[in-house]
Short mmCIF file of C-alpha atoms and ligand atoms in Angstrom, two decimals:
data_model
loop_
_atom_site.label_atom_id
_atom_site.label_comp_id
_atom_site.label_asym_id
_atom_site.label_seq_id
_atom_site.Cartn_x
_atom_site.Cartn_y
_atom_site.Cartn_z
CA UNK A 1 186.50 -29.68 -98.18
CA UNK A 2 185.55 -29.33 -101.81
CA UNK A 3 185.44 -32.20 -104.17
CA UNK A 4 188.61 -32.55 -106.21
CA UNK A 5 187.70 -32.48 -109.85
CA UNK A 6 189.70 -34.67 -112.11
CA UNK A 7 189.21 -35.60 -115.70
CA UNK A 8 190.17 -38.86 -117.25
CA UNK A 9 191.96 -37.41 -120.30
CA UNK A 10 193.60 -34.83 -118.08
CA UNK A 11 194.94 -37.56 -115.85
CA UNK A 12 196.41 -39.49 -118.72
CA UNK A 13 197.58 -36.57 -120.83
CA UNK A 14 198.88 -33.93 -118.46
CA UNK A 15 201.13 -35.89 -116.17
CA UNK A 16 203.50 -33.08 -115.32
CA UNK A 17 200.74 -30.78 -114.19
CA UNK A 18 199.06 -33.20 -111.86
CA UNK A 19 201.20 -34.39 -108.94
CA UNK A 20 199.13 -37.49 -108.38
CA UNK A 21 199.97 -38.69 -111.84
CA UNK A 22 203.63 -39.10 -111.04
CA UNK A 23 202.63 -42.31 -109.37
CA UNK A 24 200.64 -43.39 -112.38
CA UNK A 25 203.63 -42.84 -114.60
CA UNK A 26 205.91 -44.77 -112.30
CA UNK A 27 203.36 -47.53 -112.39
CA UNK A 28 203.19 -47.52 -116.16
CA UNK A 29 206.97 -47.49 -116.56
CA UNK A 30 207.93 -50.20 -114.17
CA UNK A 31 204.90 -51.75 -112.62
CA UNK A 32 203.15 -53.01 -115.68
CA UNK A 33 206.03 -54.77 -117.27
CA UNK A 34 207.82 -52.04 -119.22
CA UNK A 35 211.13 -52.77 -117.53
CA UNK A 36 212.66 -55.74 -115.90
CA UNK A 37 212.27 -55.89 -112.15
CA UNK A 38 214.67 -53.60 -110.38
CA UNK A 39 217.84 -55.25 -109.28
CA UNK A 40 218.22 -55.31 -105.55
CA UNK A 41 221.06 -52.96 -104.60
CA UNK A 42 223.99 -54.07 -102.51
CA UNK A 43 222.98 -54.22 -98.89
CA UNK A 44 219.76 -55.97 -99.62
CA UNK A 45 217.45 -53.03 -99.16
CA UNK A 46 215.62 -52.18 -102.35
CA UNK A 47 213.92 -49.23 -100.76
CA UNK A 48 217.25 -47.65 -99.83
CA UNK A 49 218.26 -47.94 -103.46
CA UNK A 50 215.64 -45.36 -104.32
CA UNK A 51 216.96 -42.72 -101.96
CA UNK A 52 216.81 -39.44 -103.80
CA UNK A 53 214.37 -40.71 -106.41
CA UNK A 54 210.85 -39.46 -106.23
CA UNK A 55 209.01 -42.57 -107.19
CA UNK A 56 205.57 -41.59 -106.10
CA UNK A 57 203.08 -43.86 -104.48
CA UNK A 58 200.78 -45.42 -107.05
CA UNK A 59 197.77 -43.45 -106.06
CA UNK A 60 195.85 -40.38 -107.04
CA UNK A 61 197.15 -38.37 -104.07
CA UNK A 62 200.47 -39.42 -102.52
CA UNK A 63 200.43 -39.59 -98.76
CA UNK A 64 196.66 -39.53 -98.50
CA UNK A 65 194.20 -42.34 -98.27
CA UNK A 66 190.49 -42.85 -98.47
CA UNK A 67 188.49 -42.55 -95.26
CA UNK A 68 187.02 -46.05 -95.16
CA UNK A 69 185.26 -45.36 -91.88
CA UNK A 70 183.32 -42.48 -93.43
CA UNK A 71 182.54 -44.69 -96.42
CA UNK A 72 181.21 -47.33 -94.03
CA UNK A 73 182.91 -50.16 -95.89
CA UNK A 74 186.48 -51.32 -96.45
CA UNK A 75 187.57 -52.91 -99.73
CA UNK A 76 189.77 -55.44 -97.93
CA UNK A 77 186.83 -56.60 -95.84
CA UNK A 78 184.48 -56.61 -98.83
CA UNK A 79 186.68 -59.25 -100.45
CA UNK A 80 185.59 -62.01 -98.10
CA UNK A 81 182.24 -60.61 -96.94
CA UNK A 82 179.56 -63.08 -98.03
CA UNK A 83 176.03 -62.27 -96.93
CA UNK A 84 174.12 -65.50 -96.36
CA UNK A 85 171.03 -63.68 -95.03
CA UNK A 86 168.77 -65.29 -92.47
CA UNK A 87 167.24 -68.71 -92.88
CA UNK A 88 164.19 -70.51 -91.55
CA UNK A 89 162.29 -73.67 -92.36
CA UNK A 90 158.97 -73.30 -94.11
CA UNK A 91 156.04 -75.65 -93.48
CA UNK A 92 156.97 -78.66 -95.58
CA UNK A 93 160.64 -78.41 -94.64
CA UNK A 94 161.98 -76.20 -97.39
CA UNK A 95 164.60 -73.60 -96.47
CA UNK A 96 163.77 -69.91 -96.92
CA UNK A 97 166.73 -67.55 -97.13
CA UNK A 98 165.92 -63.91 -96.62
CA UNK A 99 167.62 -60.49 -96.82
CA UNK A 100 166.61 -56.87 -96.40
CA UNK A 101 168.22 -54.50 -98.88
CA UNK A 102 167.78 -50.74 -98.57
CA UNK A 103 168.55 -48.36 -101.43
CA UNK A 104 170.17 -45.21 -100.04
CA UNK A 105 171.80 -42.13 -101.58
CA UNK A 106 175.25 -41.72 -100.07
CA UNK A 107 178.42 -39.79 -100.77
CA UNK A 108 181.43 -42.08 -100.92
CA UNK A 109 185.14 -41.46 -101.45
CA UNK A 110 186.46 -43.47 -104.42
CA UNK A 111 190.04 -42.13 -104.41
CA UNK A 112 191.77 -39.86 -101.89
CA UNK A 113 189.77 -36.63 -101.82
CA UNK A 114 187.49 -37.69 -104.69
CA UNK A 115 183.90 -37.81 -103.50
CA UNK A 116 181.10 -39.34 -105.49
CA UNK A 117 177.36 -39.02 -104.97
CA UNK A 118 176.62 -42.72 -105.05
CA UNK A 119 173.34 -44.58 -104.97
CA UNK A 120 173.85 -47.70 -102.89
CA UNK A 121 172.36 -50.95 -101.73
CA UNK A 122 172.78 -51.04 -97.93
CA UNK A 123 175.17 -48.09 -97.97
CA UNK A 124 177.99 -49.80 -99.79
CA UNK A 125 179.40 -50.13 -103.29
CA UNK A 126 179.29 -52.80 -104.50
CA UNK A 127 176.16 -53.92 -102.65
CA UNK A 128 176.28 -56.98 -100.38
CA UNK A 129 177.46 -60.24 -101.93
CA UNK A 130 174.29 -62.31 -101.58
CA UNK A 131 174.98 -66.00 -101.30
CA UNK A 132 172.66 -69.01 -101.32
CA UNK A 133 172.56 -72.70 -102.20
CA UNK A 134 171.00 -74.11 -105.30
CA UNK A 135 167.31 -74.92 -104.85
CA UNK A 136 166.62 -72.75 -101.81
CA UNK A 137 163.69 -70.36 -101.78
CA UNK A 138 164.94 -66.77 -101.59
CA UNK A 139 163.20 -63.62 -100.47
CA UNK A 140 164.78 -60.18 -100.84
CA UNK A 141 162.88 -57.45 -99.01
CA UNK A 142 163.75 -54.35 -100.97
CA UNK A 143 163.15 -50.94 -99.39
CA UNK A 144 163.71 -47.83 -101.48
CA UNK A 145 164.98 -45.07 -99.16
CA UNK A 146 166.62 -43.19 -102.03
CA UNK A 147 165.25 -40.00 -103.59
CA UNK A 148 165.02 -41.84 -106.90
CA UNK A 149 163.02 -44.82 -108.18
CA UNK A 150 164.97 -48.08 -108.28
CA UNK A 151 164.57 -51.85 -108.54
CA UNK A 152 166.57 -54.99 -107.91
CA UNK A 153 166.96 -56.98 -111.08
CA UNK A 154 168.49 -60.39 -110.40
CA UNK A 155 170.23 -62.54 -112.95
CA UNK A 156 168.81 -66.04 -112.62
CA UNK A 157 165.62 -67.89 -113.55
CA UNK A 158 162.36 -66.48 -112.15
CA UNK A 159 158.85 -65.24 -113.06
CA UNK A 160 158.42 -61.86 -114.79
CA UNK A 161 156.95 -60.25 -111.66
CA UNK A 162 160.21 -60.95 -109.81
CA UNK A 163 162.44 -59.53 -112.53
CA UNK A 164 162.77 -55.97 -111.20
CA UNK A 165 161.67 -54.50 -114.50
CA UNK A 166 159.84 -51.16 -114.60
CA UNK A 167 156.48 -51.62 -116.32
CA UNK A 168 156.11 -55.26 -115.33
CA UNK A 169 154.07 -55.99 -112.21
CA UNK A 170 153.24 -52.43 -111.17
CA UNK A 171 149.64 -53.34 -110.37
CA UNK A 172 150.88 -56.01 -107.99
CA UNK A 173 153.28 -53.70 -106.21
CA UNK A 174 156.32 -54.62 -108.28
CA UNK A 175 157.92 -53.07 -111.33
CA UNK A 176 159.52 -49.72 -110.61
CA UNK A 177 159.79 -49.12 -106.87
CA UNK A 178 159.26 -45.46 -106.05
CA UNK A 179 160.99 -43.62 -103.16
CA UNK A 180 159.47 -44.75 -99.88
CA UNK A 181 158.05 -47.95 -101.38
CA UNK A 182 159.17 -51.51 -100.91
CA UNK A 183 158.78 -54.88 -102.59
CA UNK A 184 159.70 -58.47 -101.76
CA UNK A 185 161.40 -60.35 -104.58
CA UNK A 186 160.86 -64.09 -104.24
CA UNK A 187 162.45 -66.72 -106.43
CA UNK A 188 164.38 -69.95 -106.38
CA UNK A 189 168.17 -70.06 -106.21
CA UNK A 190 168.86 -71.36 -109.71
CA UNK A 191 170.97 -72.03 -111.66
CA UNK A 192 174.09 -72.44 -109.56
CA UNK A 193 176.85 -70.06 -110.57
CA UNK A 194 178.08 -66.53 -110.22
CA UNK A 195 175.40 -63.98 -111.03
CA UNK A 196 174.73 -60.37 -110.24
CA UNK A 197 171.95 -58.03 -109.35
CA UNK A 198 171.52 -54.40 -110.25
CA UNK A 199 168.95 -51.66 -110.60
CA UNK A 200 167.03 -51.65 -113.88
CA UNK A 201 165.49 -48.18 -113.89
CA UNK A 202 166.23 -45.92 -116.88
CA UNK A 203 168.57 -44.37 -117.71
CA UNK A 204 170.00 -47.77 -116.98
CA UNK A 205 173.71 -47.02 -117.36
CA UNK A 206 173.39 -44.08 -114.97
CA UNK A 207 171.55 -46.07 -112.30
CA UNK A 208 174.12 -48.86 -112.45
CA UNK A 209 177.12 -46.52 -112.64
CA UNK A 210 175.96 -44.77 -109.48
CA UNK A 211 176.70 -47.98 -107.57
CA UNK A 212 173.52 -50.07 -107.63
CA UNK A 213 174.98 -53.53 -108.25
CA UNK A 214 176.34 -56.50 -106.38
CA UNK A 215 177.41 -60.10 -106.76
CA UNK A 216 174.90 -62.92 -106.33
CA UNK A 217 176.40 -66.37 -105.76
CA UNK A 218 174.42 -69.60 -105.95
CA UNK A 219 176.51 -72.51 -104.70
CA UNK A 220 176.01 -75.91 -106.30
CA UNK A 221 174.23 -78.42 -104.04
CA UNK A 222 177.42 -80.40 -103.58
CA UNK A 223 179.45 -77.23 -102.92
CA UNK A 224 182.87 -76.47 -104.30
CA UNK A 225 186.25 -77.62 -103.00
CA UNK A 226 187.56 -75.80 -99.92
CA UNK A 227 189.32 -72.56 -100.88
CA UNK A 228 190.17 -69.05 -99.78
CA UNK A 229 187.25 -67.34 -101.47
CA UNK A 230 186.93 -63.68 -102.38
CA UNK A 231 184.74 -61.41 -104.46
CA UNK A 232 186.10 -58.88 -106.89
CA UNK A 233 183.58 -56.58 -108.50
CA UNK A 234 185.26 -54.57 -111.23
CA UNK A 235 183.77 -51.09 -111.36
CA UNK A 236 184.42 -47.49 -112.32
CA UNK A 237 183.28 -43.98 -111.47
CA UNK A 238 182.25 -41.19 -113.79
CA UNK A 239 183.11 -38.45 -111.33
CA UNK A 240 182.25 -35.56 -113.68
CA UNK A 241 179.17 -37.20 -115.20
CA UNK A 242 180.39 -36.95 -118.79
CA UNK A 243 179.53 -40.61 -119.53
CA UNK A 244 183.17 -41.70 -119.21
CA UNK A 245 184.92 -43.07 -116.13
CA UNK A 246 187.68 -41.19 -114.34
CA UNK A 247 188.40 -43.90 -111.76
CA UNK A 248 188.61 -47.67 -112.27
CA UNK A 249 188.81 -50.20 -109.48
CA UNK A 250 188.05 -53.55 -108.01
CA UNK A 251 185.60 -53.12 -105.14
CA UNK A 252 185.36 -49.35 -105.61
CA UNK A 253 188.52 -47.70 -104.28
CA UNK A 254 191.18 -47.11 -106.95
CA UNK A 255 194.62 -48.60 -106.13
CA UNK A 256 193.33 -49.88 -102.78
CA UNK A 257 195.00 -53.28 -103.15
CA UNK A 258 198.36 -51.61 -103.73
CA UNK A 259 198.08 -49.88 -100.35
CA UNK A 260 196.70 -53.02 -98.80
CA UNK A 261 197.63 -56.08 -100.87
CA UNK A 262 195.29 -59.06 -100.92
CA UNK A 263 196.88 -61.50 -98.46
CA UNK A 264 196.89 -65.13 -99.54
CA UNK A 265 198.76 -68.25 -98.47
CA UNK A 266 201.24 -70.09 -100.60
CA UNK A 267 199.90 -73.29 -102.20
CA UNK A 268 196.37 -72.67 -100.95
CA UNK A 269 193.54 -72.73 -103.47
CA UNK A 270 192.28 -69.19 -104.06
CA UNK A 271 188.85 -68.79 -105.61
CA UNK A 272 187.90 -65.39 -107.02
CA UNK A 273 184.33 -64.52 -107.87
CA UNK A 274 184.98 -61.94 -110.59
CA UNK A 275 182.11 -59.72 -111.75
CA UNK A 276 182.26 -56.92 -114.30
CA UNK A 277 179.91 -54.13 -113.20
CA UNK A 278 181.62 -51.45 -115.29
CA UNK A 279 179.48 -48.99 -117.29
CA UNK A 280 180.48 -46.70 -120.18
CA UNK A 281 183.28 -49.03 -121.34
CA UNK A 282 182.20 -52.16 -123.22
CA UNK A 283 185.01 -54.41 -122.01
CA UNK A 284 187.03 -54.96 -118.86
CA UNK A 285 189.66 -57.56 -118.09
CA UNK A 286 191.61 -59.28 -115.34
CA UNK A 287 195.25 -60.30 -115.56
CA UNK A 288 197.47 -61.83 -112.89
CA UNK A 289 201.24 -61.74 -112.97
CA UNK A 290 203.51 -64.76 -112.74
CA UNK A 291 200.65 -67.21 -112.51
CA UNK A 292 197.77 -68.90 -114.33
CA UNK A 293 194.22 -69.66 -113.26
CA UNK A 294 191.34 -71.91 -114.21
CA UNK A 295 188.32 -69.99 -115.45
CA UNK A 296 184.72 -71.16 -114.95
CA UNK A 297 182.59 -68.77 -117.03
CA UNK A 298 179.46 -67.70 -115.08
CA UNK A 299 180.36 -70.47 -112.62
CA UNK A 300 177.61 -72.65 -114.10
CA UNK A 301 179.84 -75.65 -114.74
CA UNK A 302 182.14 -77.50 -112.36
CA UNK A 303 184.59 -77.98 -115.22
CA UNK A 304 186.81 -75.03 -116.07
CA UNK A 305 186.85 -73.90 -119.68
CA UNK A 306 190.24 -72.26 -119.87
CA UNK A 307 193.63 -72.21 -118.19
CA UNK A 308 194.96 -68.72 -118.72
CA UNK A 309 196.37 -65.59 -117.10
CA UNK A 310 193.98 -63.06 -118.66
CA UNK A 311 190.25 -63.00 -119.22
CA UNK A 312 188.06 -60.37 -120.84
CA UNK A 313 184.53 -59.61 -119.64
CA UNK A 314 181.78 -57.59 -121.29
CA UNK A 315 179.32 -55.60 -119.19
CA UNK A 316 177.54 -57.89 -116.73
CA UNK A 317 179.80 -60.83 -117.48
CA UNK A 318 181.42 -62.83 -114.68
CA UNK A 319 183.63 -65.83 -114.06
CA UNK A 320 184.97 -67.89 -111.18
CA UNK A 321 188.76 -68.07 -111.17
CA UNK A 322 190.84 -70.64 -109.28
CA UNK A 323 194.56 -70.53 -108.72
CA UNK A 324 197.36 -71.36 -106.31
CA UNK A 325 200.46 -69.26 -105.73
CA UNK A 326 203.54 -71.51 -105.57
CA UNK A 327 206.00 -68.79 -104.54
CA UNK A 328 206.02 -66.18 -101.78
CA UNK A 329 206.12 -62.57 -102.86
CA UNK A 330 204.03 -59.77 -104.31
CA UNK A 331 202.17 -60.42 -107.55
CA UNK A 332 200.41 -57.69 -109.41
CA UNK A 333 196.92 -58.08 -110.82
CA UNK A 334 195.30 -55.49 -113.00
CA UNK A 335 193.06 -54.81 -115.97
CA UNK A 336 194.90 -55.60 -119.16
CA UNK A 337 193.16 -52.55 -120.52
CA UNK A 338 196.22 -50.47 -119.64
CA UNK A 339 194.30 -47.21 -119.39
CA UNK A 340 192.09 -48.70 -116.67
CA UNK A 341 195.15 -50.04 -114.85
CA UNK A 342 196.68 -46.57 -114.77
CA UNK A 343 193.45 -45.05 -113.48
CA UNK A 344 193.16 -47.25 -110.41
CA UNK A 345 192.45 -50.83 -111.51
CA UNK A 346 195.70 -52.30 -110.19
CA UNK A 347 196.54 -54.24 -107.07
CA UNK A 348 198.81 -56.87 -105.58
CA UNK A 349 198.43 -60.31 -104.12
CA UNK A 350 200.81 -60.73 -101.21
CA UNK A 351 201.75 -64.38 -100.87
CA UNK A 352 203.26 -65.74 -97.67
CA UNK A 353 204.08 -64.34 -94.28
CA UNK A 354 204.78 -60.59 -94.68
CA UNK A 355 207.36 -60.73 -91.89
CA UNK A 356 209.39 -63.21 -93.91
CA UNK A 357 209.16 -61.47 -97.27
CA UNK A 358 212.41 -59.82 -98.25
CA UNK A 359 212.27 -56.40 -99.80
CA UNK A 360 213.43 -57.96 -103.07
CA UNK A 361 210.25 -60.00 -103.24
CA UNK A 362 207.96 -57.14 -102.30
CA UNK A 363 207.01 -54.55 -104.88
CA UNK A 364 210.33 -52.73 -104.89
CA UNK A 365 209.18 -49.84 -107.02
CA UNK A 366 206.47 -48.89 -104.60
CA UNK A 367 209.01 -47.64 -102.10
CA UNK A 368 206.80 -44.83 -100.87
CA UNK A 369 204.34 -47.28 -99.45
CA UNK A 370 204.23 -47.67 -95.67
CA UNK A 371 205.43 -51.26 -95.94
CA UNK A 372 208.18 -50.40 -98.42
CA UNK A 373 210.23 -48.06 -96.30
CA UNK A 374 213.65 -48.60 -94.82
CA UNK A 375 214.24 -52.16 -93.80
CA UNK A 376 211.44 -53.65 -95.82
CA UNK A 377 208.39 -55.17 -94.27
CA UNK A 378 207.44 -55.22 -90.69
CU1 CU B 401 168.06 -47.24 -109.90
#
């Protein structure tokens, strides 16, 4: 099957000509706050109230979904997939935490039918969420199995040789890692916080935009309070390579968390590790509906700096967000850059037991969704 070609301006400007955009328009009209929530019709079935209306699924291709199995990763599983590596005690008692990361070229599907020639760490975008504790010794065995030179550049505090910078350390086997070569990055887990890693080979924006990035979490020695933790890497895809993104997402697949809302429990502390890995747009943002969160910029302090419902992040910026949902129901989250929201960067938190959610509480406009059909949720 050929790759569907879509253009960003075409998507936003030519709604009538592109069937998939019907969903985007429905989203923009009702989903992002343009109208009050739909009143539940008599009989208590919001979905039935739409009979005869063609509210399309908020997706790029109604009725179709991404083949997660072919991708080899699933955005719902990525949320809570923390890679702690393997540990062993060194002589002297210090803990060594170790990973192997392989750069591989791989085609992935970022929206239904939209394939993208990605460059990946360990076959997934974003790469594994590497997690360690403050003060541990870390070793990342990097193997470049791609057709292109790459590196792993970690945010953190380390010697120049370990910085993943082309031109620095070549004579010692570091610097730019050519196809077929490997290098072991060794450094200490410091400071605690939410960091990231990415390739640093030029052209830099292109190497990052291809998918070579991931979250890097260093827990404080004393840990953080118990919570339902998840990682959200905000990203985008320049599917026609014109230096502008056509698809925006959290964890790669546009609109995924509308199809499959992020399940959370009422009154439980939710901690989101939010990383902005977007290229070609200087700013991204995160907004949650009907709630507020504490924001810990870069996660380097145990005291939050702001209680808000929207934060803005520049490229490479990140923040830990903490919140509790006091009411059952579906709560949208999306980029407050509306254009991004309409091009995939929109999802829902689903609070409470789905079997007990009434259709009035569950995303009524999205009546084409599998869970939104006759009779509500099952
Ligand atoms: Cu690269």
